[in-house]
Structure formats: structure tokens, C-alpha cells
XYZ file of N, CA and C in Angstrom:
498
model
N 140.012 224.696 63.650
C 139.233 224.292 62.672
C 137.500 224.317 62.400
N 137.230 223.280 62.987
C 136.362 223.007 63.257
C 135.504 223.933 63.955
N 136.028 224.669 65.172
C 135.169 225.004 65.934
C 134.576 226.351 65.518
N 135.703 227.038 64.643
C 134.920 227.794 63.251
C 133.987 227.624 62.378
N 133.825 226.000 62.230
C 133.347 225.369 61.485
C 131.375 225.628 62.348
N 131.730 225.563 62.977
C 130.007 224.885 64.375
C 129.513 226.142 64.427
N 130.673 227.481 64.896
C 129.941 228.292 64.952
C 129.399 229.051 64.184
N 129.543 228.926 62.110
C 129.485 229.628 61.476
C 128.499 228.969 61.077
N 127.552 227.622 61.495
C 126.911 226.855 61.496
C 125.662 227.103 62.396
N 126.181 227.650 63.551
C 125.014 228.139 64.785
C 124.880 229.311 64.676
N 126.098 230.215 63.581
C 125.666 231.759 63.107
C 124.414 231.787 62.182
N 124.488 230.261 61.251
C 123.485 230.971 60.607
C 122.111 230.131 60.569
N 122.436 229.275 61.856
C 121.231 228.834 61.701
C 120.811 229.507 62.895
N 121.038 230.166 63.715
C 120.409 231.048 64.749
C 119.603 232.081 64.079
N 120.313 232.746 62.966
C 119.952 233.748 62.575
C 118.602 233.746 62.072
N 119.193 232.364 60.917
C 117.228 232.357 60.400
C 116.414 232.065 61.052
N 116.445 231.077 62.537
C 115.377 231.078 63.605
C 114.599 232.575 63.768
N 116.175 233.246 64.200
C 115.478 234.782 64.352
C 114.302 235.577 62.990
N 115.191 235.161 61.900
C 115.186 235.657 60.539
C 113.411 235.298 60.154
N 112.825 234.113 60.255
C 111.573 233.785 60.091
C 110.647 233.986 60.790
N 111.131 233.552 61.830
C 110.450 234.434 63.661
C 110.382 235.766 63.071
N 110.720 236.140 62.659
C 110.825 237.975 63.342
C 109.940 238.286 61.535
N 110.048 237.751 60.518
C 109.485 237.819 59.219
C 108.031 237.397 59.309
N 107.482 236.193 60.658
C 106.080 235.763 60.043
C 105.105 236.211 61.372
N 106.199 236.785 62.143
C 105.389 237.868 63.656
C 105.049 239.254 62.551
N 106.169 239.932 62.018
C 105.879 241.079 61.423
C 105.309 241.043 60.392
N 104.583 239.806 59.528
C 103.406 239.628 58.669
C 102.025 240.050 59.529
N 102.140 239.587 59.909
C 100.577 239.555 60.275
C 100.611 240.024 61.845
N 100.964 241.470 62.351
C 101.415 242.012 63.601
C 99.412 242.143 64.740
N 98.420 241.882 63.915
C 97.493 241.601 64.498
C 97.746 240.328 65.750
N 97.685 239.048 65.190
C 97.968 237.764 65.377
C 99.302 237.356 66.333
N 100.276 238.571 65.878
C 101.281 238.804 67.325
C 100.317 239.199 68.187
N 99.774 240.241 68.366
C 99.524 240.490 69.259
C 98.464 240.366 70.361
N 97.514 239.126 69.495
C 96.579 237.904 70.321
C 98.013 237.264 70.528
N 98.577 236.335 70.487
C 100.010 235.108 70.979
C 100.985 236.340 72.001
N 100.253 237.828 71.831
C 101.113 238.258 73.602
C 100.661 238.134 74.118
N 99.559 239.302 73.805
C 98.050 238.580 75.026
C 97.496 237.239 75.737
N 97.783 236.472 74.677
C 97.452 235.396 75.594
C 98.300 235.158 76.596
N 99.304 234.869 76.576
C 100.650 234.777 77.893
C 99.496 234.548 79.083
N 99.148 236.275 78.715
C 98.136 237.185 80.013
C 99.402 237.089 81.353
N 100.575 237.778 80.450
C 101.800 237.809 81.459
C 102.133 239.659 81.510
N 102.098 240.051 80.599
C 102.314 241.474 80.616
C 100.898 242.478 80.845
N 100.491 243.309 81.115
C 99.216 244.619 81.229
C 99.364 245.024 79.928
N 98.385 245.187 79.632
C 97.630 245.078 78.693
C 98.360 246.642 77.718
N 98.642 247.551 78.200
C 99.535 248.666 78.111
C 100.125 247.784 77.548
N 101.525 246.997 77.860
C 102.121 247.040 76.896
C 102.407 245.636 75.816
N 101.165 245.300 75.593
C 101.106 244.146 74.952
C 101.251 244.394 73.174
N 100.578 245.612 73.116
C 101.402 246.521 71.651
C 102.559 246.955 71.081
N 103.324 246.963 72.622
C 104.438 247.493 71.794
C 105.880 246.530 71.894
N 104.869 245.849 72.962
C 106.100 243.919 72.610
C 106.038 243.419 71.579
N 104.750 243.465 71.141
C 104.072 242.389 69.670
C 104.839 243.011 68.790
N 104.934 244.700 68.844
C 104.949 245.683 67.794
C 107.167 245.696 67.215
N 107.432 245.223 68.958
C 108.653 245.494 68.832
C 109.971 244.158 68.774
N 108.411 243.286 69.097
C 109.700 241.545 69.341
C 109.822 240.929 67.483
N 108.564 241.667 67.290
C 109.207 240.946 65.093
C 110.720 241.591 64.587
N 111.108 243.615 65.344
C 111.266 243.820 64.948
C 112.837 243.785 65.417
N 112.999 243.227 66.507
C 114.382 242.821 67.158
C 114.640 241.249 67.115
N 113.133 240.245 66.677
C 114.304 239.515 65.826
C 114.552 238.905 64.821
N 114.244 240.500 63.559
C 115.114 240.477 62.271
C 116.578 241.379 62.410
N 116.336 242.280 63.301
C 117.970 242.979 63.821
C 118.876 241.651 64.199
N 118.421 240.936 64.794
C 119.455 240.117 65.763
C 119.739 238.799 64.637
N 118.450 238.395 63.764
C 118.881 237.615 62.757
C 119.824 237.928 61.884
N 120.108 239.411 61.286
C 120.406 240.325 60.408
C 121.983 240.371 61.000
N 122.236 240.755 62.691
C 123.752 240.542 62.846
C 124.202 239.692 62.430
N 123.158 238.744 63.004
C 123.562 237.407 62.538
C 124.740 236.940 60.748
N 123.717 237.328 60.587
C 124.300 236.886 58.734
C 125.356 237.919 58.795
N 125.468 238.759 59.413
C 126.605 238.954 58.632
C 127.760 239.260 58.996
N 127.229 238.679 60.911
C 128.664 238.788 61.875
C 129.024 239.808 62.237
N 128.109 240.636 62.446
C 128.427 241.616 63.056
C 128.467 241.814 64.415
N 129.380 241.994 65.610
C 129.126 241.818 66.918
C 128.535 240.629 67.588
N 128.362 239.436 67.004
C 127.944 238.194 67.231
C 127.918 237.876 69.094
N 128.665 237.781 69.558
C 128.886 238.181 70.974
C 128.399 238.549 71.697
N 127.864 239.417 71.331
C 126.703 240.459 71.730
C 125.520 239.937 71.483
N 125.175 239.542 70.025
C 124.427 239.338 69.718
C 123.793 238.079 70.134
N 124.790 237.203 70.442
C 124.578 235.931 71.151
C 123.656 236.161 72.501
N 124.366 237.137 72.741
C 124.237 237.475 74.206
C 122.939 237.875 74.730
N 122.269 238.653 73.631
C 120.740 239.648 73.234
C 119.905 238.371 72.882
N 120.229 237.271 72.112
C 119.708 236.159 72.036
C 119.594 235.082 73.291
N 120.079 234.828 73.941
C 120.335 233.687 75.081
C 119.196 235.034 75.738
N 119.428 235.741 75.834
C 118.152 236.671 77.075
C 117.024 236.643 76.117
N 116.482 236.290 75.146
C 115.488 237.032 74.658
C 115.134 235.595 74.621
N 115.224 234.357 74.674
C 115.588 232.752 74.580
C 115.070 232.136 76.242
N 115.415 233.325 77.092
C 115.390 232.920 78.032
C 114.011 233.564 78.687
N 113.787 234.645 78.192
C 112.616 234.752 78.130
C 111.091 234.265 78.149
N 111.797 233.679 76.426
C 110.451 233.374 75.769
C 110.505 232.139 76.428
N 110.963 231.106 76.753
C 111.468 229.580 77.685
C 110.265 229.691 79.389
N 110.717 231.348 80.025
C 109.737 231.298 80.750
C 108.905 232.008 81.161
N 108.409 232.358 79.912
C 107.393 232.634 79.359
C 105.770 231.556 78.851
N 106.796 230.435 78.695
C 106.238 229.209 77.614
C 105.772 228.626 79.348
N 106.684 228.176 80.174
C 107.339 227.616 81.040
C 106.068 228.313 82.024
N 105.943 229.964 82.105
C 104.519 230.266 83.477
C 103.600 229.649 82.361
N 103.162 229.854 81.183
C 101.617 229.193 80.805
C 101.425 228.075 80.761
N 102.461 226.855 81.105
C 101.982 225.178 80.917
C 101.739 225.299 82.748
N 102.679 225.385 83.676
C 102.001 226.058 85.064
C 100.780 226.890 85.429
N 100.660 227.632 84.586
C 99.603 228.184 84.793
C 97.942 227.163 84.291
N 97.942 226.538 83.662
C 97.271 225.752 82.564
C 97.073 226.101 81.616
N 97.038 227.183 81.104
C 97.074 228.021 79.739
C 96.320 227.183 78.514
N 96.182 227.092 78.218
C 95.995 226.235 76.874
C 96.430 227.344 75.512
N 97.090 227.670 75.095
C 97.890 228.928 74.371
C 99.216 227.942 73.869
N 98.728 228.821 71.932
C 99.391 228.139 71.010
C 100.947 228.980 71.477
N 101.975 228.876 71.510
C 103.463 230.031 71.726
C 103.368 230.813 70.757
N 102.925 230.512 69.732
C 102.643 232.474 68.715
C 104.606 232.229 68.146
N 105.837 230.800 68.411
C 106.412 231.571 68.079
C 107.196 231.855 66.606
N 106.444 231.599 66.242
C 106.644 231.190 64.061
C 105.103 231.240 63.709
N 104.533 232.442 64.271
C 103.670 232.725 64.217
C 102.091 232.342 64.976
N 101.495 232.688 64.653
C 99.808 232.345 65.064
C 99.695 232.537 66.064
N 98.874 231.955 67.308
C 99.183 231.978 68.934
C 97.903 232.384 69.290
N 97.945 232.747 70.525
C 96.316 231.883 70.989
C 96.123 231.190 71.569
N 94.521 231.078 72.417
C 94.054 229.935 72.218
C 94.103 228.620 71.697
N 94.244 227.432 71.824
C 94.525 226.287 71.325
C 95.188 224.843 71.924
N 94.582 224.132 71.244
C 94.481 222.745 72.020
C 95.214 222.294 71.889
N 96.537 222.465 72.945
C 97.477 221.877 73.917
C 97.449 221.397 74.355
N 98.570 220.382 74.923
C 98.552 219.616 75.661
C 99.675 219.211 76.375
N 100.320 218.953 77.511
C 102.190 218.983 77.861
C 102.943 218.724 77.172
N 102.681 217.926 76.476
C 103.625 217.647 75.039
C 104.162 218.804 74.345
N 102.745 219.379 73.890
C 103.508 221.021 73.228
C 104.234 221.479 73.907
N 104.187 222.111 74.784
C 104.311 222.929 75.656
C 106.145 222.499 76.501
N 106.389 221.106 76.522
C 107.360 220.157 76.623
C 108.943 220.825 75.645
N 107.815 220.136 73.820
C 108.730 220.373 72.987
C 109.436 222.471 72.364
N 108.438 222.923 73.004
C 108.226 224.359 72.883
C 109.102 224.420 73.438
N 109.418 224.038 74.554
C 110.716 224.454 75.767
C 112.157 223.923 75.437
N 111.910 222.662 75.085
C 113.251 222.221 74.182
C 113.452 222.404 72.852
N 112.509 222.748 72.166
C 113.233 223.768 70.947
C 113.446 225.457 71.036
N 113.278 225.662 72.145
C 114.164 226.727 72.355
C 115.326 226.657 73.453
N 115.052 225.503 73.959
C 116.922 225.669 74.956
C 116.959 225.084 73.415
N 117.307 224.290 72.291
C 118.691 223.590 71.816
C 118.978 225.122 71.068
N 117.881 226.414 70.365
C 118.154 227.236 70.546
C 118.808 228.118 70.924
N 118.691 228.281 72.320
C 119.589 229.040 73.806
C 120.816 227.754 73.279
N 121.580 226.885 73.561
C 122.673 225.990 73.140
C 123.732 226.612 72.092
N 122.727 226.777 70.869
C 123.395 228.068 69.732
C 123.959 229.184 70.028
N 123.122 229.528 71.193
C 123.444 231.303 71.544
C 125.107 231.226 72.033
N 124.545 230.044 73.558
C 125.671 229.672 74.379
C 127.125 229.369 73.561
N 126.960 229.438 72.580
C 128.030 228.541 71.467
C 128.335 229.003 70.915
N 127.964 230.600 70.127
C 128.365 231.919 70.116
C 128.965 232.869 70.700
N 128.297 233.032 72.214
C 128.952 233.244 73.401
C 130.407 232.702 73.478
N 130.444 231.877 73.747
C 132.428 231.305 73.732
C 132.746 231.105 73.436
N 132.151 230.937 71.008
C 133.088 230.747 70.074
C 132.755 232.219 69.191
N 132.331 233.249 69.496
C 132.068 234.065 68.189
C 132.648 233.978 66.990
N 133.910 233.718 66.603
C 134.327 233.671 65.236
C 134.479 232.619 64.373
N 133.883 233.195 63.160
C 133.789 231.925 61.975
C 133.369 233.080 60.681
N 133.822 231.928 60.432
C 134.241 232.432 58.841
C 132.797 233.609 57.649
N 133.280 234.928 57.227
C 132.063 235.476 56.743
C 131.622 236.234 57.833
N 132.466 236.707 58.385
C 131.506 238.088 59.620
C 132.488 239.139 59.353
N 131.838 239.700 59.734
C 132.296 241.332 58.709
C 133.060 242.102 60.325
N 132.542 241.507 61.816
C 132.992 242.067 62.445
C 134.532 241.647 63.194
N 134.966 242.465 63.171
C 136.243 241.910 63.155
C 136.804 240.943 64.268
N 136.538 241.239 65.456
C 136.607 239.881 66.291
C 135.543 238.725 66.348
N 134.781 238.702 65.010
C 134.119 238.014 65.078
C 134.514 237.288 63.483
N 136.094 237.621 62.969
C 135.968 236.913 61.467
C 136.815 235.400 62.327
N 136.722 234.523 61.620
C 137.785 233.519 61.327
C 138.066 233.379 59.725
N 138.787 232.126 59.489
C 139.272 232.317 58.289
C 138.549 232.135 57.067
N 138.834 233.054 55.798
C 137.953 233.536 54.692
C 137.583 234.733 55.399
N 137.890 235.642 56.679
C 137.131 236.498 56.970
C 138.683 237.136 57.331
N 138.918 236.648 57.805
C 140.568 237.613 58.181
C 141.295 238.225 57.562
N 141.869 239.720 58.162
C 142.929 240.310 57.481
C 143.973 239.428 57.701
N 145.486 239.325 57.318
C 145.990 238.903 57.005
C 147.065 239.812 58.086
N 147.793 239.387 58.897
C 148.145 239.861 60.017
C 150.487 239.991 59.293
N 150.532 241.575 59.364
C 151.607 241.876 59.380
C 152.588 241.919 60.007
N 153.972 241.488 60.528
C 154.652 242.252 61.769
C 154.918 243.480 61.715
N 155.310 244.472 63.513
C 154.949 246.153 63.050
C 156.863 246.150 62.455
N 157.351 246.992 62.063
C 158.997 247.464 61.650
C 159.274 247.150 63.013
N 158.108 247.523 64.383
C 159.394 247.133 65.918
C 160.018 246.020 65.984
N 158.547 245.172 65.556
C 158.828 243.672 65.226
C 160.130 242.747 64.591
N 159.949 243.474 63.407
C 161.096 243.031 62.354
C 163.109 243.559 63.461
N 162.767 244.635 63.529
C 164.386 244.953 64.011
C 164.699 244.253 65.094
N 163.613 243.792 65.875
C 164.584 242.446 66.944
C 165.064 241.527 66.418
């Protein structure tokens, strides 16, 4: 039972992260473009599509986690996205860039130090742990997905007529 309670907390926690991050980025698309460009990883032709698609993806992941639909797959996509974000932050740090990650708005040139990058990476590793938990234990209460349901969301199992005959 405690596993499903932890899964519910992980599901809602990660959903809150994605919804907040996506909403903030989506509310200021110009700043999101600045943030994506500041990483100096993507060719200019991909900056705008990534800056436009990232908030939409984050909001979609958050909504899927809130309603509990496809929790394992959503957690897997979340984990992959988090790995990409961690790699981008680490790359910026390693290349000596001084930028705000733009994870929850903002972004672009900033006065940041090693501790700022380390803190951002550690925070994202924490989110990655939540995603990993949900990959391993996707079932929790109040989920719409049939393979995601736990207590309070699971349909009662009735034996089949064949089972009663034996």
C-alpha cells in the first residue's frame, strides 16, 4: 500500500514540475527562445521549434501524470527529457557558459557559478528519481489508465463463470 501512496505523491509531484515549467515557458515564448538559444547547442533553425514545443511537451506530460493515463510511458518520456536537460546544463557548465537554465522561466546570460549549475543538475536528478520510481511502480490511486490504477481507482475483480465451475 505504501508503494502506491509514494507513486501517487511522485506522480503529482512530477506533474506539478512539468505543469509549472511548461506554463511559465509558454507564458513568455520570447524569453523561452532566448533561454534555448543561450545553450548554444542547437542550430538556429531549431531554436524556435524547440522553444515552442518544449512547453507544450511539458504541459502534456504534466496533464497525463495528473490524470494517471499511461503513467509508465509518461514517466519514461519524462526521464528521457530530464536526461537531455541535465546533459544540456552540464554541457553549458563544462563549456564555461554563464547562463540561467531557463527551467522555470528566465534564461539567457546570467551571473551564475559552479554551485548554480550543480544545484540545477541535482534538482533535475531528484526529478529523474521521481520519474524512475514511476517507471518501476506506475500504479497509484486516482489514475484513469487501466494499468495505472491502484486503490480507490481499481475496478473490483469478479471471477469468471469458468472459475466458479471448478
